[in-house]
XYZ file of C-alpha atoms in Angstrom:
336
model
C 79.333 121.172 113.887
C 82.562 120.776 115.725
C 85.808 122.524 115.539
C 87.296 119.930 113.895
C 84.752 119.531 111.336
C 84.190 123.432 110.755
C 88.266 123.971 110.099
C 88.281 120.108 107.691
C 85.366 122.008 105.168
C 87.232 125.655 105.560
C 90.275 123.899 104.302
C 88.204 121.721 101.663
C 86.688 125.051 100.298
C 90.049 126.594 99.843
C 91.747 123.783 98.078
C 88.616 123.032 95.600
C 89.075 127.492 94.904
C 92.906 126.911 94.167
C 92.022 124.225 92.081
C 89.816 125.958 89.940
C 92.463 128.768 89.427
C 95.383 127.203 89.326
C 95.614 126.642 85.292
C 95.779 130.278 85.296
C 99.024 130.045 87.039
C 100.712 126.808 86.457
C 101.110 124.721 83.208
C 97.823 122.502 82.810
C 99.852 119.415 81.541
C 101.383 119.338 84.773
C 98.675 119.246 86.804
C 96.316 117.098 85.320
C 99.588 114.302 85.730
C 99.179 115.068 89.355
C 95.678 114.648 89.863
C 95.978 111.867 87.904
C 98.536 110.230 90.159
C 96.971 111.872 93.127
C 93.780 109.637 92.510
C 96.480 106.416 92.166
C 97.920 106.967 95.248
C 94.716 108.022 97.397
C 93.378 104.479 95.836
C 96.623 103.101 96.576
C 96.269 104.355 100.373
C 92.932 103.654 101.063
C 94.447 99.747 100.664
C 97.545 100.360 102.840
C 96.695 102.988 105.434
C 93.112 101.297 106.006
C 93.446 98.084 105.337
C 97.346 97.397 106.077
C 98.114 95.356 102.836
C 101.298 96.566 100.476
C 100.571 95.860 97.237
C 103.390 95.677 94.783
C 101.298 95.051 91.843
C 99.021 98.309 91.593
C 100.548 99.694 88.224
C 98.931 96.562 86.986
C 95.607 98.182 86.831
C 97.080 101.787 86.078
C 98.401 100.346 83.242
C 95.749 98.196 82.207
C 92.718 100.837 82.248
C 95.398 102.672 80.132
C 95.799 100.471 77.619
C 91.773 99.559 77.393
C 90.632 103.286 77.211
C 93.080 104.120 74.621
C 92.243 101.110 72.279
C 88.527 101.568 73.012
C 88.704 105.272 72.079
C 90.778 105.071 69.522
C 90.335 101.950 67.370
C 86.708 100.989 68.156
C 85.422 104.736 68.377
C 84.481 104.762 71.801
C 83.528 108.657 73.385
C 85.553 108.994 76.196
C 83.307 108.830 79.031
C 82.576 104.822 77.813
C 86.240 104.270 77.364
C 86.784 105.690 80.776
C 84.374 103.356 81.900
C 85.183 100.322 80.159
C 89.102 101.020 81.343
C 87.947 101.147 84.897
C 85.334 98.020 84.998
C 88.841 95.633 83.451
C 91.093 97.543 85.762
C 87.999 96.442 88.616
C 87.693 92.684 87.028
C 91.590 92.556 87.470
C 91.317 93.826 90.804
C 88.923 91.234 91.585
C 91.167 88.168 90.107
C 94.439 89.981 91.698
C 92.710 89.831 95.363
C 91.241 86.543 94.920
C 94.452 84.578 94.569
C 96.334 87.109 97.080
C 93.704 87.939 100.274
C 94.398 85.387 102.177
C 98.100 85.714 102.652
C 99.485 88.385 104.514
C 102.529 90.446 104.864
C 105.755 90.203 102.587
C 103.571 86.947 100.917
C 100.699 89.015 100.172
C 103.203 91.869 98.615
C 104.921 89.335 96.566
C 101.941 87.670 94.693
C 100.781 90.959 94.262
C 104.222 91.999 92.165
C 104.169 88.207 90.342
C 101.125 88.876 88.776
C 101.570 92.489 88.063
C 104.466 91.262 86.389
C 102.057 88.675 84.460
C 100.259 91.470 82.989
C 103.203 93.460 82.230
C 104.211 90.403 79.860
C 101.267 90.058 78.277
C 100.960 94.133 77.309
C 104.580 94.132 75.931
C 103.439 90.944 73.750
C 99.919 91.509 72.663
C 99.277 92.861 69.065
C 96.532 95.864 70.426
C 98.756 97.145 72.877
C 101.618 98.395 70.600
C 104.131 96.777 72.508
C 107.050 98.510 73.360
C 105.906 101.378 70.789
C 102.453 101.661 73.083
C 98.845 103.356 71.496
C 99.939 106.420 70.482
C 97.511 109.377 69.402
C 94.822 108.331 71.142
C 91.978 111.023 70.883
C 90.106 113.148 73.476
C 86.890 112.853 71.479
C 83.771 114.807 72.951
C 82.463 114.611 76.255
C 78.753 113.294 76.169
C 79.415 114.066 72.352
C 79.010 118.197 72.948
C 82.100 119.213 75.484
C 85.275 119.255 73.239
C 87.785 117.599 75.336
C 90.686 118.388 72.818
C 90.835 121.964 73.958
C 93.407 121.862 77.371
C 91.778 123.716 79.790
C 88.203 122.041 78.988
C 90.242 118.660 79.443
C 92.173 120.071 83.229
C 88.458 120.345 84.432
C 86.881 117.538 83.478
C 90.196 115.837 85.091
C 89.425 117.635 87.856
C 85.685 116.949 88.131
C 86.845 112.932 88.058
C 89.531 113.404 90.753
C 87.156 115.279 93.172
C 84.387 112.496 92.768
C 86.612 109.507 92.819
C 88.435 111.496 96.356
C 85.216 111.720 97.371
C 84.074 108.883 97.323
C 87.149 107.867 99.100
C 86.499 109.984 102.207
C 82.753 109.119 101.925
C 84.084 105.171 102.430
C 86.548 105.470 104.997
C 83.649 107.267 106.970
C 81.305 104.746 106.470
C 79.953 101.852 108.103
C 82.296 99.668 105.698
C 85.295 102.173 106.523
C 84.996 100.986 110.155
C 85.034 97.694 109.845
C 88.038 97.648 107.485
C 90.173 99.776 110.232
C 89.186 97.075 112.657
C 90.362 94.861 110.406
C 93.447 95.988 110.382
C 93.807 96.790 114.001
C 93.002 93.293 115.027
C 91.960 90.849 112.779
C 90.695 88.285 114.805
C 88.924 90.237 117.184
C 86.420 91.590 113.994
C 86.131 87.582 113.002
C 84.948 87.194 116.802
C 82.008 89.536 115.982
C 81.128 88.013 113.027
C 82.915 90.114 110.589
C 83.854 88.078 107.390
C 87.549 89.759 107.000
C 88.589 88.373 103.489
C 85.205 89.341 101.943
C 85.920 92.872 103.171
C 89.636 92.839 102.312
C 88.465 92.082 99.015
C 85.946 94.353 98.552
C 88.716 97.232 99.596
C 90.778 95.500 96.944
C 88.175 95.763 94.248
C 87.510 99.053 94.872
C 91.395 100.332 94.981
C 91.806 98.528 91.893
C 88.836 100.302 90.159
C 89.777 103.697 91.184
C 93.508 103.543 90.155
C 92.263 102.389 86.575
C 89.892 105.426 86.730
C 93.119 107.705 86.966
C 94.964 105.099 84.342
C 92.492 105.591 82.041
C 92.142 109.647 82.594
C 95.951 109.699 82.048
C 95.846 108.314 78.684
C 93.344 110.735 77.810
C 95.421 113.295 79.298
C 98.661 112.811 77.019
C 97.152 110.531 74.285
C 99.182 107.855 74.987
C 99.283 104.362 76.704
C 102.451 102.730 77.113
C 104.699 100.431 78.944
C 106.256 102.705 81.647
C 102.667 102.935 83.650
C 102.329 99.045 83.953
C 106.192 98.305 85.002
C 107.255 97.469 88.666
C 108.523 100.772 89.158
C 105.424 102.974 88.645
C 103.960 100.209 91.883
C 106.798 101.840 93.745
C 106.424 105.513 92.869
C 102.806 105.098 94.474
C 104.497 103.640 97.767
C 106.828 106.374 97.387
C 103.979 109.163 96.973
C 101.913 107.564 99.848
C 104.495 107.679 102.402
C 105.783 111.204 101.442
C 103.051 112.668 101.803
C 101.149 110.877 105.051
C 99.922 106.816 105.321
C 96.624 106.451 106.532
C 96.386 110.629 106.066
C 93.182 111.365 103.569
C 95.149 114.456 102.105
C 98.542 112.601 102.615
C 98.525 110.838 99.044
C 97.630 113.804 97.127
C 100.255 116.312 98.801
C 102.846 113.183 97.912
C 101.295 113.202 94.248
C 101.962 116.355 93.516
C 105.439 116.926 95.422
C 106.881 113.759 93.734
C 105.040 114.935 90.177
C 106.939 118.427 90.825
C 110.152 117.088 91.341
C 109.571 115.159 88.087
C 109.137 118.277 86.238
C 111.184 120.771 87.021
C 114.067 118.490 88.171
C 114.057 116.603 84.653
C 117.727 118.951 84.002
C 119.383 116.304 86.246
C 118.547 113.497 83.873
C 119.215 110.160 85.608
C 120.250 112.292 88.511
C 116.202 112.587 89.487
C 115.961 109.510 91.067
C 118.803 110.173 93.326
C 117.273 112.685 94.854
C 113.933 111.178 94.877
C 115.917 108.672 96.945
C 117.566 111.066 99.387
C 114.701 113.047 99.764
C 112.488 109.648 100.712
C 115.298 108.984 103.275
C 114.758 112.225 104.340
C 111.180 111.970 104.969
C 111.503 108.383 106.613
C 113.605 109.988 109.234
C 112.450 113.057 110.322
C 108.798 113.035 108.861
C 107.781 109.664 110.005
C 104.085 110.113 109.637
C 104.737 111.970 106.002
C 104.093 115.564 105.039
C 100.216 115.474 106.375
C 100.670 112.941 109.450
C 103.283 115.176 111.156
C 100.968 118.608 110.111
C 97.769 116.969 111.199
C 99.734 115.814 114.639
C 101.097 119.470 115.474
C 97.448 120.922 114.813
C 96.348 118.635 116.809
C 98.670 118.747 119.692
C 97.807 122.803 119.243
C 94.022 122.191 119.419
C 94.214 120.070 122.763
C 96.444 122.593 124.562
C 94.220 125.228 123.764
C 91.371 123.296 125.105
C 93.467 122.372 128.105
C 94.363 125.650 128.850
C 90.820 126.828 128.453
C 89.860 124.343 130.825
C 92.116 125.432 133.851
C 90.762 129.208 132.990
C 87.124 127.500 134.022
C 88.298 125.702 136.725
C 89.873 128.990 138.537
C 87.138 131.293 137.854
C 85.570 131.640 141.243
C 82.297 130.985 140.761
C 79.489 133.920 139.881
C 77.574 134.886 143.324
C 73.857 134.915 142.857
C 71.900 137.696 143.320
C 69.400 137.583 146.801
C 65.466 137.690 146.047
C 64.300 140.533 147.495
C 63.108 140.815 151.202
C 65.788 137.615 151.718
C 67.729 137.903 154.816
């Protein structure tokens, strides 16, 4: 195992432990919204910093898993883990539409179709009859988890939150490792060198789109679980550019960068909610902030000092070995 390796599970041990304890110390409301947004923007990442396409359209299928797990669950009777799962698979069908018409553009173009048919869907949620328009689903229930685990109890509810955010991050890391994680960074890095080899890039695009969309209606659908509600304010425009907001915070193209951006921006929410309208003002200075001195976000300009740390050390250690004289060898015996 390398260094680097050795030092990435060290940290992911510590974080998982301060995970598990941190209801003890902070409010669990609060941080189940962050995990919740922390899986958006990780999903929301793994299409920007991997793939390079900006999406302006992503609350789309936030919003939409919302709305589907709370009507599931609450008018047809659904347990929760099927109206998790039905949430995600219309949030992943969406997806699939939404990169269908938009792949093959790129750029600002790509961005733009991207907002005109998250816009689409915002329409039809504020005029269809199941979604409550502007009123939402309220008092949508927790149910029981695999009909046994009582999810209406708050700290049973922050785990099983947490249990979804770990696998869905996960499977995250375990993608942009993978075979198909390579491919979509050459994508990105040069497009038509990867179609040279053979490399179909819209049918991997795609597939990166699909599986964005499917894990940001996994956290939709959690969040409506977590406060009971589904309503307007997680399919508008702006909640598509909190997640930009929370990406580049906290580190594009970083693996821990979303979820450090998540939870800052879902702090700042919280206890900052005194200033009123004030909030987003400094969510605004504190993003121009960020642009200008942390370019690479929270993470990217960590990970780059560690780094530049580790290869000093290993340069130094290098010239030590290179000016040792060398070790003199003892003679056999009876050598002249």
């Amino acid at each position: 195992m390398g260094e680097s390796g050795r030092w990435d599970r060290i940290l992911t041990v510590i974080l998982v432990a301060a995970a598990l304890v941190a209801p003890l110390v902070l409010y669990p409301v609060f941080l189940m919204e962050a995990f919740c947004f922390a899986l958006f923007a990780c999903a929301f990442n793994l299409l920007i910093g991997y793939v390079g396409l900006l999406s302006f359209g992503h609350a789309a299928f936030l919003g939409s898993a919302s709305y589907i797990t709370a009507h599931t669950v609450k008018v047809w009777g659904f347990p929760p883990e099927l109206g998790i799962l039905a949430g995600t698979a219309v949030a992943s069908l969406l997806g699939a539409g939404f990169g269908w018409l938009a792949i093959r553009r790129q750029g600002i173009y790509f961005a733009m179709i991207t907002l005109a048919l998250a816009q689409m869907v915002y329409f039809v949620a504020l005029q269809a009859r199941f979604t409550g328009g502007e009123d939402g689903i309220q008092a949508v229930p927790r149910g029981k988890l695999l009909g046994v685990i009582d999810l209406g109890d708050t700290l049973t509810m922050y785990y099983f939150v947490l249990a979804i955010f770990l696998i869905g991050f996960a499977l995250i890391v375990r993608t942009v490792h993978s075979p198909f994680g390579q491919v979509i960074k050459a994508i990105r890095a040069n497009a038509p060198r990867a179609v040279s080899l053979r490399y179909d890039a819209d049918r991997y695009k795609l597939l990166a789109f699909i599986l964005s969309a499917g894990l940001s209606g996994l956290a939709g659908s959690l969040k409506s679980l977590v406060f009971q509600l589904a309503s307007l304010t997680d399919i508008q425009w702006t909640m598509s550019g909190e997640v930009v907001l929370m990406t580049l915070v906290g580190g594009l193209g970083t693996i821990l960068g979303p979820v450090v951006g998540a939870f800052f921006l879902t702090a700042m929410q919280h206890y900052l909610a005194q200033l009123g309208s004030w909030v987003t003002v400094v969510q605004g200075v504190i993003f121009v902030f960020c642009v200008l001195v942390f370019r690479r976000g929270i993470v990217g300009v960590i990970a780059s000092y560690a780094e530049g740390r580790r290869k000093g050390l290993r340069e130094t250690e290098a010239a030590a070995t290179a000016d040792k004289p060398p070790a003199r060898t003892a003679a056999a015996p009876g050598a002249r």
